[in-house]
mmCIF file of C-alpha atoms in Angstrom:
data_model
loop_
_atom_site.group_PDB
_atom_site.id
_atom_site.type_symbol
_atom_site.label_atom_id
_atom_site.label_comp_id
_atom_site.label_asym_id
_atom_site.label_seq_id
_atom_site.Cartn_x
_atom_site.Cartn_y
_atom_site.Cartn_z
ATOM 1 C CA MET Y 118 128.049 116.071 74.706
ATOM 2 C CA PRO Y 119 129.152 115.987 78.412
ATOM 3 C CA GLU Y 120 129.071 112.953 81.300
ATOM 4 C CA ILE Y 121 126.339 114.862 83.814
ATOM 5 C CA THR Y 122 123.895 117.192 83.635
ATOM 6 C CA VAL Y 123 123.659 118.941 86.831
ATOM 7 C CA ALA Y 124 119.751 119.301 87.790
ATOM 8 C CA ILE Y 125 119.155 121.949 90.561
ATOM 9 C CA SER Y 126 114.907 123.071 91.379
ATOM 10 C CA VAL Y 127 114.819 126.331 93.208
ATOM 11 C CA ARG Y 128 111.996 128.392 94.977
ATOM 12 C CA ASN Y 129 113.152 131.360 97.195
ATOM 13 C CA ASN Y 130 116.399 130.131 97.814
ATOM 14 C CA GLY Y 131 117.497 133.493 97.707
ATOM 15 C CA GLU Y 132 119.599 133.500 100.819
ATOM 16 C CA TYR Y 133 122.153 131.168 99.789
ATOM 17 C CA LEU Y 134 121.729 129.741 96.173
ATOM 18 C CA GLU Y 135 125.100 132.401 95.073
ATOM 19 C CA GLU Y 136 127.093 130.057 96.934
ATOM 20 C CA ALA Y 137 125.141 126.876 95.926
ATOM 21 C CA LEU Y 138 126.660 128.157 92.585
ATOM 22 C CA ASP Y 139 129.550 128.766 92.718
ATOM 23 C CA SER Y 140 130.108 125.528 94.085
ATOM 24 C CA LEU Y 141 129.506 124.259 90.932
ATOM 25 C CA SER Y 142 131.285 126.177 89.015
ATOM 26 C CA SER Y 143 134.705 125.635 90.773
ATOM 27 C CA GLN Y 144 134.432 121.318 90.666
ATOM 28 C CA THR Y 145 136.978 119.835 89.453
ATOM 29 C CA LEU Y 146 135.238 117.877 86.468
ATOM 30 C CA GLU Y 147 134.764 120.871 84.559
ATOM 31 C CA ASP Y 148 133.009 119.209 81.421
ATOM 32 C CA PHE Y 149 129.331 119.154 82.483
ATOM 33 C CA LYS Y 150 125.825 121.086 82.276
ATOM 34 C CA VAL Y 151 123.478 122.677 84.593
ATOM 35 C CA LEU Y 152 119.477 122.789 84.646
ATOM 36 C CA VAL Y 153 118.387 125.002 86.931
ATOM 37 C CA LEU Y 154 114.292 125.281 87.313
ATOM 38 C CA ASP Y 155 113.006 128.400 89.251
ATOM 39 C CA ASP Y 156 109.444 126.974 90.517
ATOM 40 C CA ALA Y 157 108.073 130.562 90.229
ATOM 41 C CA SER Y 158 110.145 132.415 92.645
ATOM 42 C CA ASP Y 159 109.053 135.358 94.353
ATOM 43 C CA ASP Y 160 112.322 136.696 96.147
ATOM 44 C CA GLU Y 161 115.722 137.132 94.200
ATOM 45 C CA THR Y 162 116.725 133.993 93.213
ATOM 46 C CA PRO Y 163 115.811 134.669 89.012
ATOM 47 C CA ARG Y 164 118.293 137.854 89.137
ATOM 48 C CA ILE Y 165 121.068 135.633 90.671
ATOM 49 C CA LEU Y 166 120.608 132.772 88.062
ATOM 50 C CA ALA Y 167 120.376 135.027 84.769
ATOM 51 C CA ALA Y 168 123.554 136.310 86.502
ATOM 52 C CA HIS Y 169 125.392 133.524 86.921
ATOM 53 C CA ALA Y 170 124.163 132.088 83.565
ATOM 54 C CA ALA Y 171 125.828 134.856 82.402
ATOM 55 C CA LYS Y 172 129.084 134.520 83.358
ATOM 56 C CA ASP Y 173 129.026 130.709 83.409
ATOM 57 C CA PRO Y 174 127.879 129.184 79.830
ATOM 58 C CA ARG Y 175 126.766 125.582 81.187
ATOM 59 C CA PHE Y 176 124.047 126.633 82.940
ATOM 60 C CA GLU Y 177 120.587 126.853 81.476
ATOM 61 C CA VAL Y 178 117.756 128.213 83.345
ATOM 62 C CA PHE Y 179 114.373 127.696 82.553
ATOM 63 C CA THR Y 180 110.898 129.604 84.660
ATOM 64 C CA ALA Y 181 107.707 127.646 85.520
ATOM 65 C CA PRO Y 182 105.305 130.084 84.976
ATOM 66 C CA CYS Y 183 103.075 129.133 88.399
ATOM 67 C CA ARG Y 184 104.592 126.783 91.324
ATOM 68 C CA LEU Y 185 104.838 123.240 90.307
ATOM 69 C CA GLY Y 186 106.080 121.752 93.192
ATOM 70 C CA ILE Y 187 109.462 119.610 93.629
ATOM 71 C CA PRO Y 188 107.852 116.010 92.413
ATOM 72 C CA ALA Y 189 107.040 117.989 88.337
ATOM 73 C CA ALA Y 190 109.825 120.252 89.238
ATOM 74 C CA ALA Y 191 112.120 117.090 89.352
ATOM 75 C CA ASN Y 192 110.310 114.922 86.714
ATOM 76 C CA PHE Y 193 110.842 118.550 83.911
ATOM 77 C CA LEU Y 194 114.772 119.015 84.272
ATOM 78 C CA LEU Y 195 114.711 115.325 84.160
ATOM 79 C CA GLU Y 196 113.033 115.409 80.418
ATOM 80 C CA LYS Y 197 114.970 118.309 80.099
ATOM 81 C CA THR Y 198 118.490 115.998 80.362
ATOM 82 C CA LYS Y 199 120.087 114.880 77.806
ATOM 83 C CA THR Y 200 122.953 113.249 79.278
ATOM 84 C CA PRO Y 201 123.746 109.870 80.688
ATOM 85 C CA TYR Y 202 124.163 110.864 84.424
ATOM 86 C CA ALA Y 203 122.278 112.930 86.320
ATOM 87 C CA ALA Y 204 123.441 114.763 89.581
ATOM 88 C CA ARG Y 205 120.815 115.916 92.374
ATOM 89 C CA MET Y 206 121.838 119.325 93.980
ATOM 90 C CA ASP Y 207 119.416 122.138 96.261
ATOM 91 C CA GLY Y 208 119.646 125.827 95.794
ATOM 92 C CA ASP Y 209 120.374 125.759 99.370
ATOM 93 C CA ASP Y 210 123.296 123.351 99.618
ATOM 94 C CA ILE Y 211 127.158 123.212 98.832
ATOM 95 C CA CYS Y 212 128.668 120.479 96.600
ATOM 96 C CA LEU Y 213 132.294 119.978 97.926
ATOM 97 C CA PRO Y 214 135.221 120.947 95.118
ATOM 98 C CA HIS Y 215 135.555 117.045 94.284
ATOM 99 C CA ARG Y 216 132.077 115.544 93.688
ATOM 100 C CA LEU Y 217 131.493 114.910 90.455
ATOM 101 C CA GLU Y 218 135.197 114.018 89.568
ATOM 102 C CA ALA Y 219 134.688 111.483 92.153
ATOM 103 C CA GLN Y 220 130.743 110.263 91.686
ATOM 104 C CA LEU Y 221 131.424 110.039 88.297
ATOM 105 C CA GLU Y 222 134.725 107.806 88.703
ATOM 106 C CA LYS Y 223 132.431 105.415 91.148
ATOM 107 C CA ALA Y 224 129.592 104.767 87.916
ATOM 108 C CA LYS Y 225 132.545 103.613 85.841
ATOM 109 C CA GLU Y 226 133.704 101.573 88.533
ATOM 110 C CA ASN Y 227 130.309 100.127 88.724
ATOM 111 C CA PRO Y 228 129.004 99.908 85.732
ATOM 112 C CA ASP Y 229 125.906 98.171 87.043
ATOM 113 C CA ALA Y 230 124.281 101.068 89.508
ATOM 114 C CA ALA Y 231 122.066 103.021 88.777
ATOM 115 C CA LEU Y 232 122.133 105.196 91.752
ATOM 116 C CA ILE Y 233 125.430 106.972 93.695
ATOM 117 C CA GLY Y 234 125.142 109.076 96.850
ATOM 118 C CA GLY Y 235 128.164 110.010 99.275
ATOM 119 C CA LEU Y 236 128.901 111.673 102.411
ATOM 120 C CA VAL Y 237 127.675 115.017 103.599
ATOM 121 C CA GLU Y 238 129.126 117.894 106.151
ATOM 122 C CA GLU Y 239 126.192 119.872 108.018
ATOM 123 C CA VAL Y 240 126.122 123.076 107.216
ATOM 124 C CA GLY Y 241 123.127 125.844 109.360
ATOM 125 C CA LYS Y 242 121.350 125.715 112.053
ATOM 126 C CA ALA Y 243 120.298 122.438 112.034
ATOM 127 C CA GLY Y 244 116.836 121.304 113.982
ATOM 128 C CA GLU Y 245 115.728 118.469 116.101
ATOM 129 C CA GLY Y 246 117.205 114.938 115.482
ATOM 130 C CA TRP Y 247 119.398 116.632 112.562
ATOM 131 C CA GLY Y 248 122.653 115.689 113.448
ATOM 132 C CA GLU Y 249 121.728 112.348 114.645
ATOM 133 C CA TYR Y 250 120.351 111.623 110.886
ATOM 134 C CA VAL Y 251 123.611 113.144 109.338
ATOM 135 C CA GLU Y 252 125.635 111.258 111.698
ATOM 136 C CA TRP Y 253 123.415 107.755 110.769
ATOM 137 C CA VAL Y 254 123.641 108.882 107.239
ATOM 138 C CA ASN Y 255 127.286 108.766 107.631
ATOM 139 C CA ASN Y 256 127.652 105.190 109.286
ATOM 140 C CA LEU Y 257 125.703 103.533 106.094
ATOM 141 C CA LYS Y 258 129.175 102.960 103.624
ATOM 142 C CA ARG Y 259 129.146 99.478 102.504
ATOM 143 C CA GLU Y 260 126.197 98.822 99.733
ATOM 144 C CA GLU Y 261 125.004 95.872 102.488
ATOM 145 C CA ASP Y 262 124.288 98.584 104.825
ATOM 146 C CA ILE Y 263 122.864 100.633 102.586
ATOM 147 C CA ARG Y 264 120.239 98.283 101.849
ATOM 148 C CA LEU Y 265 119.925 96.647 105.428
ATOM 149 C CA ASN Y 266 119.165 99.857 106.416
ATOM 150 C CA CYS Y 267 116.710 101.314 103.880
ATOM 151 C CA LEU Y 268 113.351 101.040 105.448
ATOM 152 C CA THR Y 269 114.842 102.697 108.111
ATOM 153 C CA GLU Y 270 114.964 106.267 106.597
ATOM 154 C CA SER Y 271 116.295 107.483 103.242
ATOM 155 C CA PRO Y 272 120.243 106.364 103.473
ATOM 156 C CA ILE Y 273 121.248 108.398 100.560
ATOM 157 C CA PRO Y 274 120.226 111.776 100.501
ATOM 158 C CA HIS Y 275 118.693 113.132 97.496
ATOM 159 C CA PRO Y 276 121.011 116.317 97.200
ATOM 160 C CA THR Y 277 124.323 113.846 97.084
ATOM 161 C CA TRP Y 278 122.616 111.545 93.871
ATOM 162 C CA LEU Y 279 124.198 110.778 90.835
ATOM 163 C CA TYR Y 280 121.846 108.337 88.945
ATOM 164 C CA ARG Y 281 121.925 107.054 85.713
ATOM 165 C CA VAL Y 282 119.165 108.478 83.801
ATOM 166 C CA GLU Y 283 118.107 105.654 81.646
ATOM 167 C CA GLU Y 284 117.391 103.779 84.812
ATOM 168 C CA VAL Y 285 115.374 106.234 86.598
ATOM 169 C CA LYS Y 286 113.665 107.341 83.470
ATOM 170 C CA LYS Y 287 112.566 103.175 82.627
ATOM 171 C CA ALA Y 288 111.497 103.492 86.763
ATOM 172 C CA GLY Y 289 109.061 106.171 86.088
ATOM 173 C CA GLY Y 290 110.885 109.018 87.610
ATOM 174 C CA TYR Y 291 109.540 110.906 90.643
ATOM 175 C CA ARG Y 292 105.720 110.206 91.440
ATOM 176 C CA ASP Y 293 103.913 113.220 92.642
ATOM 177 C CA GLY Y 294 101.628 112.675 95.583
ATOM 178 C CA LEU Y 295 104.103 110.937 98.151
ATOM 179 C CA PHE Y 296 106.340 111.821 100.628
ATOM 180 C CA PRO Y 297 109.427 112.042 100.339
ATOM 181 C CA GLU Y 298 109.121 111.498 96.950
ATOM 182 C CA ASP Y 299 112.908 110.754 96.402
ATOM 183 C CA TYR Y 300 113.050 108.384 99.006
ATOM 184 C CA GLU Y 301 110.281 106.542 97.335
ATOM 185 C CA LEU Y 302 111.855 106.220 93.982
ATOM 186 C CA PHE Y 303 114.762 105.274 95.848
ATOM 187 C CA LEU Y 304 112.627 102.690 97.628
ATOM 188 C CA ARG Y 305 111.267 101.933 94.247
ATOM 189 C CA LEU Y 306 114.590 101.575 92.083
ATOM 190 C CA LEU Y 307 115.946 98.895 95.254
ATOM 191 C CA SER Y 308 112.102 96.761 94.302
ATOM 192 C CA LEU Y 309 113.748 96.607 90.626
ATOM 193 C CA GLY Y 310 116.646 95.245 92.015
ATOM 194 C CA LYS Y 311 118.663 98.203 90.786
ATOM 195 C CA ARG Y 312 122.502 99.313 92.788
ATOM 196 C CA ALA Y 313 122.363 102.121 95.170
ATOM 197 C CA ILE Y 314 126.152 102.844 96.060
ATOM 198 C CA LYS Y 315 128.531 105.616 97.916
ATOM 199 C CA VAL Y 316 131.752 107.215 97.537
ATOM 200 C CA ASP Y 317 133.808 107.042 100.775
ATOM 201 C CA GLU Y 318 134.118 110.920 100.794
ATOM 202 C CA ALA Y 319 131.730 114.116 101.446
ATOM 203 C CA VAL Y 320 130.641 115.458 98.544
ATOM 204 C CA LEU Y 321 128.222 118.017 100.216
ATOM 205 C CA LYS Y 322 127.876 120.618 102.488
ATOM 206 C CA TRP Y 323 123.802 119.303 103.360
ATOM 207 C CA ARG Y 324 122.534 122.943 104.885
ATOM 208 C CA ASP Y 325 119.718 122.428 107.225
ATOM 209 C CA HIS Y 326 117.516 125.783 108.641
ATOM 210 C CA PRO Y 327 114.177 127.099 109.680
ATOM 211 C CA SER Y 328 112.669 127.548 105.855
ATOM 212 C CA ARG Y 329 114.152 124.642 104.386
ATOM 213 C CA GLU Y 330 110.685 122.740 102.662
ATOM 214 C CA THR Y 331 111.008 119.174 104.044
ATOM 215 C CA ARG Y 332 110.443 121.631 107.883
ATOM 216 C CA THR Y 333 107.861 123.632 106.116
ATOM 217 C CA SER Y 334 105.334 121.719 104.280
ATOM 218 C CA LYS Y 335 105.106 118.270 102.304
ATOM 219 C CA ARG Y 336 107.248 118.686 99.712
ATOM 220 C CA CYS Y 337 104.141 117.361 97.093
ATOM 221 C CA SER Y 338 101.897 120.417 97.613
#
């Protein structure tokens, strides 16, 4: 049994999806599983997912018969996860090769930490305020700085999360009707006395683009 499951929910990510999936298949850590939920896409996403799963048996693809929305999709993948750790990723981002290895090592060095994030690199056409937010996120490296700034904005981007599955399940998972649902879960974990830390290196190329869901709609819808 692998120690990590990568959980990805996607909807109409066809333009960027192959690069995202390839970045996982190229990880330096080889023993992991990937669960992908296609949230009722109507573009090339289903074809791309099927082709990648056919060549990499670590990938398992689920298809929602109708759109669930991000919180329900995230909870679906959480319930399907049987490994001790889960890593989040979006279908339009790129994992750097050492990501899973670095975060798993950090998790094992800190067995009481519920959540391990990382630094990010910008990719894509950034919208207003994006560069400033990325710079702010990357400056918050120490655990005490993450806690001190946790009410300003989310200091650990969701696509960089590696978390202990048991802790997130105990906390109640993602709550529908709240936006952003990942930030709410992050704050809930802190309120329960859980530790949130980062590896001091970039783990993800974080893409911004005009059709990104956080820029076009409330993700709970």
